[in-house]
């Protein structure tokens, strides 16, 4: 298992983080999901993060030396967003953010991943998520085939 990076703190996001989170989200999606159909302009994404995502969801950031390196957003038992700044993967930061999500929703979590996002799918499966179903893309605005995953506190944790 990846060792916990001790220099990284997990903190609740504040409205003043909106710009940095939006820049991270745009950079992470461009790097990890370059094939994705863009439905919204950068300006629309920035506005949505400030006025909807941070206002209605529960967002936590991973911070190192004052800089946000990743974030996770929950809506109840749904994990809506989990993104890292490009260049900071495989340091255990995603695991720290996911541990916070499980702490906040200790019984159950569900999430959608794009089917082509094999890196994220491997990460979630490593953390005990089970594939529930797959879809042809009709249920997301990008029209990209996706996969629904679920984690439950009662799921076996062997090897985690
Ligand atoms: C997916 C993501 C959140 C994972 O975060 P991370 O900090 O890189 O993951 P961790 O370092 O905590 O990895 C924990 C374990 O998950 C598994 N894992 C993580 N990334 C993996 C990959 N690319 N391939 C296979 N296994 C992977 C490994 O078992 C890893 O342990 P190891 O490094 O000791 O082998 C991150 O890579 C990311 O932000 N990707 C781009 C955005 C994205 O796709 N978000 C998800 C949208 S649904």
CSV table of C-alpha atoms and ligand atoms in Angstrom, one decimal:
chain,number,residue,atom,x,y,z
A,1,UNK,CA,0.0,0.0,0.0
A,2,UNK,CA,1.2,3.5,-0.8
A,3,UNK,CA,2.6,5.2,2.4
A,4,UNK,CA,0.6,8.2,3.7
A,5,UNK,CA,2.3,11.4,2.6
A,6,UNK,CA,2.8,13.2,5.9
A,7,UNK,CA,3.3,16.6,4.4
A,8,UNK,CA,-0.3,16.5,3.0
A,9,UNK,CA,-3.3,17.7,4.9
A,10,UNK,CA,-7.0,17.0,4.1
A,11,UNK,CA,-9.1,20.0,4.7
A,12,UNK,CA,-12.7,21.2,4.0
A,13,UNK,CA,-12.7,23.4,1.0
A,14,UNK,CA,-13.7,27.0,1.4
A,15,UNK,CA,-15.4,29.4,-1.2
A,16,UNK,CA,-12.0,31.1,-1.7
A,17,UNK,CA,-10.5,27.8,-3.1
A,18,UNK,CA,-12.9,27.9,-6.0
A,19,UNK,CA,-10.5,29.3,-8.6
A,20,UNK,CA,-7.7,26.9,-7.7
A,21,UNK,CA,-10.0,23.9,-7.6
A,22,UNK,CA,-11.4,24.9,-11.0
A,23,UNK,CA,-8.0,25.2,-12.5
A,24,UNK,CA,-7.0,21.8,-11.1
A,25,UNK,CA,-10.3,20.1,-12.4
A,26,UNK,CA,-9.7,21.5,-15.9
A,27,UNK,CA,-6.1,20.4,-16.0
A,28,UNK,CA,-6.8,17.0,-14.5
A,29,UNK,CA,-9.6,16.2,-17.0
A,30,UNK,CA,-7.6,17.5,-20.0
A,31,UNK,CA,-4.6,15.3,-19.0
A,32,UNK,CA,-6.5,12.1,-17.9
A,33,UNK,CA,-9.6,12.3,-20.2
A,34,UNK,CA,-8.4,13.9,-23.4
A,35,UNK,CA,-11.0,12.0,-25.5
A,36,UNK,CA,-14.0,13.4,-23.6
A,37,UNK,CA,-16.5,15.5,-25.4
A,38,UNK,CA,-16.3,19.0,-23.9
A,39,UNK,CA,-19.9,20.2,-23.1
A,40,UNK,CA,-18.9,23.4,-21.3
A,41,UNK,CA,-16.4,26.2,-21.7
A,42,UNK,CA,-13.7,26.8,-19.1
A,43,UNK,CA,-15.6,29.9,-17.9
A,44,UNK,CA,-18.8,27.8,-17.4
A,45,UNK,CA,-16.9,25.2,-15.5
A,46,UNK,CA,-15.3,27.8,-13.2
A,47,UNK,CA,-18.8,29.3,-12.5
A,48,UNK,CA,-20.3,25.9,-11.9
A,49,UNK,CA,-17.6,24.9,-9.4
A,50,UNK,CA,-18.0,28.2,-7.5
A,51,UNK,CA,-21.8,28.4,-7.5
A,52,UNK,CA,-23.0,24.8,-7.6
A,53,UNK,CA,-20.3,22.2,-6.7
A,54,UNK,CA,-18.8,24.0,-3.7
A,55,UNK,CA,-22.2,25.4,-2.6
A,56,UNK,CA,-24.2,22.2,-2.7
A,57,UNK,CA,-21.7,19.4,-2.3
A,58,UNK,CA,-19.2,18.6,0.4
A,59,UNK,CA,-15.7,19.2,-0.9
A,60,UNK,CA,-12.4,18.3,0.7
A,61,UNK,CA,-9.0,19.3,-0.6
A,62,UNK,CA,-5.5,17.8,-0.2
A,63,UNK,CA,-3.1,20.5,0.4
A,64,UNK,CA,0.7,20.5,0.5
A,65,UNK,CA,2.8,23.7,1.3
A,66,UNK,CA,-0.4,25.7,0.8
A,67,UNK,CA,-1.1,24.3,-2.7
A,68,UNK,CA,-4.2,22.2,-3.5
A,69,UNK,CA,-3.0,19.0,-5.1
A,70,UNK,CA,-6.4,17.2,-5.2
A,71,UNK,CA,-10.0,17.3,-4.2
A,72,UNK,CA,-13.0,15.1,-3.6
A,73,UNK,CA,-16.7,16.1,-3.6
A,74,UNK,CA,-19.5,14.2,-2.0
A,75,UNK,CA,-23.2,14.5,-2.2
A,76,UNK,CA,-24.6,12.3,0.5
A,77,UNK,CA,-23.5,8.8,-0.4
A,78,UNK,CA,-22.4,9.8,-3.9
A,79,UNK,CA,-18.8,10.5,-4.6
A,80,UNK,CA,-19.3,13.1,-7.4
A,81,UNK,CA,-15.7,14.3,-8.1
A,82,UNK,CA,-12.1,13.1,-7.3
A,83,UNK,CA,-9.3,14.8,-9.2
A,84,UNK,CA,-5.6,15.3,-8.7
A,85,UNK,CA,-3.3,17.9,-10.2
A,86,UNK,CA,-1.4,16.2,-13.1
A,87,UNK,CA,2.0,15.0,-12.0
A,88,UNK,CA,0.9,14.0,-8.5
A,89,UNK,CA,-0.5,10.6,-9.0
A,90,UNK,CA,0.7,7.4,-7.3
A,91,UNK,CA,1.7,9.4,-4.1
A,92,UNK,CA,-1.2,8.1,-2.1
A,93,UNK,CA,-3.1,11.5,-2.4
A,94,UNK,CA,-6.2,9.9,-4.0
A,95,UNK,CA,-6.2,7.3,-1.2
A,96,UNK,CA,-6.2,10.0,1.4
A,97,UNK,CA,-9.1,11.8,-0.2
A,98,UNK,CA,-11.0,8.5,-0.6
A,99,UNK,CA,-10.4,7.7,3.0
A,100,UNK,CA,-12.0,11.0,4.0
A,101,UNK,CA,-15.0,10.2,1.7
A,102,UNK,CA,-15.4,6.8,3.4
A,103,UNK,CA,-15.2,8.5,6.8
A,104,UNK,CA,-17.9,11.0,5.9
A,105,UNK,CA,-20.2,8.3,4.3
A,106,UNK,CA,-19.2,5.2,6.4
A,107,UNK,CA,-21.9,2.8,5.3
A,108,UNK,CA,-21.9,3.2,1.5
A,109,UNK,CA,-20.5,5.2,-1.4
A,110,UNK,CA,-21.3,5.1,-5.1
A,111,UNK,CA,-19.7,6.7,-8.1
A,112,UNK,CA,-19.6,6.8,-11.9
A,113,UNK,CA,-16.4,6.4,-13.8
A,114,UNK,CA,-16.0,6.5,-17.6
A,115,UNK,CA,-15.3,3.1,-18.9
A,116,UNK,CA,-12.2,4.3,-20.7
A,117,UNK,CA,-10.7,5.7,-17.5
A,118,UNK,CA,-9.0,2.4,-16.7
A,119,UNK,CA,-6.5,4.1,-14.2
A,120,UNK,CA,-9.4,5.4,-12.0
A,121,UNK,CA,-11.2,2.1,-12.3
A,122,UNK,CA,-8.1,0.2,-11.1
A,123,UNK,CA,-7.8,2.7,-8.2
A,124,UNK,CA,-11.4,2.3,-7.1
A,125,UNK,CA,-11.3,-1.5,-7.4
A,126,UNK,CA,-8.1,-1.5,-5.3
A,127,UNK,CA,-10.1,0.4,-2.7
A,128,UNK,CA,-12.9,-2.2,-2.6
A,129,UNK,CA,-15.4,-0.7,-5.0
A,130,UNK,CA,-17.5,-3.2,-7.0
A,131,UNK,CA,-18.8,-2.8,-10.5
A,132,UNK,CA,-22.6,-2.5,-10.4
A,133,UNK,CA,-23.4,-1.9,-14.0
A,134,UNK,CA,-22.2,-0.3,-17.3
A,135,UNK,CA,-24.0,2.1,-19.6
A,136,UNK,CA,-23.6,3.2,-23.2
A,137,UNK,CA,-23.3,6.9,-22.2
A,138,UNK,CA,-27.0,7.8,-22.4
A,139,UNK,CA,-27.0,8.8,-18.7
A,140,UNK,CA,-24.2,11.3,-18.8
A,141,UNK,CA,-24.0,14.6,-20.7
A,142,UNK,CA,-20.7,13.7,-22.4
A,143,UNK,CA,-22.3,10.7,-24.1
A,144,UNK,CA,-19.3,8.6,-23.0
A,145,UNK,CA,-19.9,5.0,-21.9
A,146,UNK,CA,-19.7,4.8,-18.1
A,147,UNK,CA,-19.5,2.4,-15.2
A,148,UNK,CA,-21.4,2.6,-11.9
A,149,UNK,CA,-19.4,1.5,-8.8
A,150,UNK,CA,-20.4,0.9,-5.2
A,151,UNK,CA,-18.5,0.4,-2.0
A,152,UNK,CA,-20.1,-0.8,1.2
A,153,UNK,CA,-18.7,-1.0,4.8
A,154,UNK,CA,-19.7,-4.7,4.8
A,155,UNK,CA,-17.6,-5.5,1.7
A,156,UNK,CA,-14.6,-7.6,2.3
A,157,UNK,CA,-11.4,-5.6,2.8
A,158,UNK,CA,-8.9,-8.4,2.3
A,159,UNK,CA,-5.7,-7.0,0.6
A,160,UNK,CA,-6.6,-3.4,1.2
B,1,LIG,C1,-7.6,8.2,-10.1
B,1,LIG,C2,-6.8,9.0,-9.1
B,1,LIG,C3,-7.8,9.8,-8.2
B,1,LIG,C4,-5.9,8.1,-8.2
B,1,LIG,O1,-5.2,8.9,-7.2
B,1,LIG,P1,-3.7,8.5,-6.8
B,1,LIG,O2,-3.3,9.4,-5.8
B,1,LIG,O3,-2.9,8.5,-8.1
B,1,LIG,O4,-3.8,7.0,-6.3
B,1,LIG,P2,-3.0,6.4,-5.1
B,1,LIG,O5,-1.6,6.8,-5.2
B,1,LIG,O6,-3.7,6.7,-3.8
B,1,LIG,O7,-3.1,4.8,-5.4
B,1,LIG,C5,-3.5,3.8,-4.5
B,1,LIG,C6,-3.6,2.5,-5.2
B,1,LIG,O8,-4.6,2.5,-6.3
B,1,LIG,C7,-4.1,1.7,-7.4
B,1,LIG,N1,-3.9,2.6,-8.5
B,1,LIG,C8,-3.8,4.0,-8.5
B,1,LIG,N2,-3.6,4.5,-9.8
B,1,LIG,C9,-3.6,3.4,-10.6
B,1,LIG,C10,-3.3,3.2,-12.0
B,1,LIG,N3,-3.1,4.2,-12.8
B,1,LIG,N4,-3.3,1.9,-12.5
B,1,LIG,C11,-3.4,0.9,-11.7
B,1,LIG,N5,-3.6,1.0,-10.3
B,1,LIG,C12,-3.7,2.2,-9.8
B,1,LIG,C13,-2.8,1.1,-7.0
B,1,LIG,O9,-3.0,-0.1,-6.3
B,1,LIG,C14,-2.3,2.2,-6.0
B,1,LIG,O10,-1.3,1.7,-5.1
B,1,LIG,P3,0.3,1.7,-5.5
B,1,LIG,O11,0.6,3.0,-6.1
B,1,LIG,O12,1.0,1.4,-4.2
B,1,LIG,O13,0.4,0.6,-6.5
B,1,LIG,C15,-5.8,10.0,-9.8
B,1,LIG,O14,-4.9,9.3,-10.6
B,1,LIG,C16,-6.5,11.1,-10.7
B,1,LIG,O15,-6.8,12.1,-10.2
B,1,LIG,N6,-6.6,10.7,-12.0
B,1,LIG,C17,-7.1,11.7,-12.9
B,1,LIG,C18,-8.6,12.1,-12.7
B,1,LIG,C19,-9.5,11.0,-12.6
B,1,LIG,O16,-9.6,10.1,-13.4
B,1,LIG,N7,-10.4,11.0,-11.6
B,1,LIG,C20,-11.4,10.0,-11.4
B,1,LIG,C21,-12.7,10.4,-12.0
B,1,LIG,S1,-13.9,9.1,-11.8
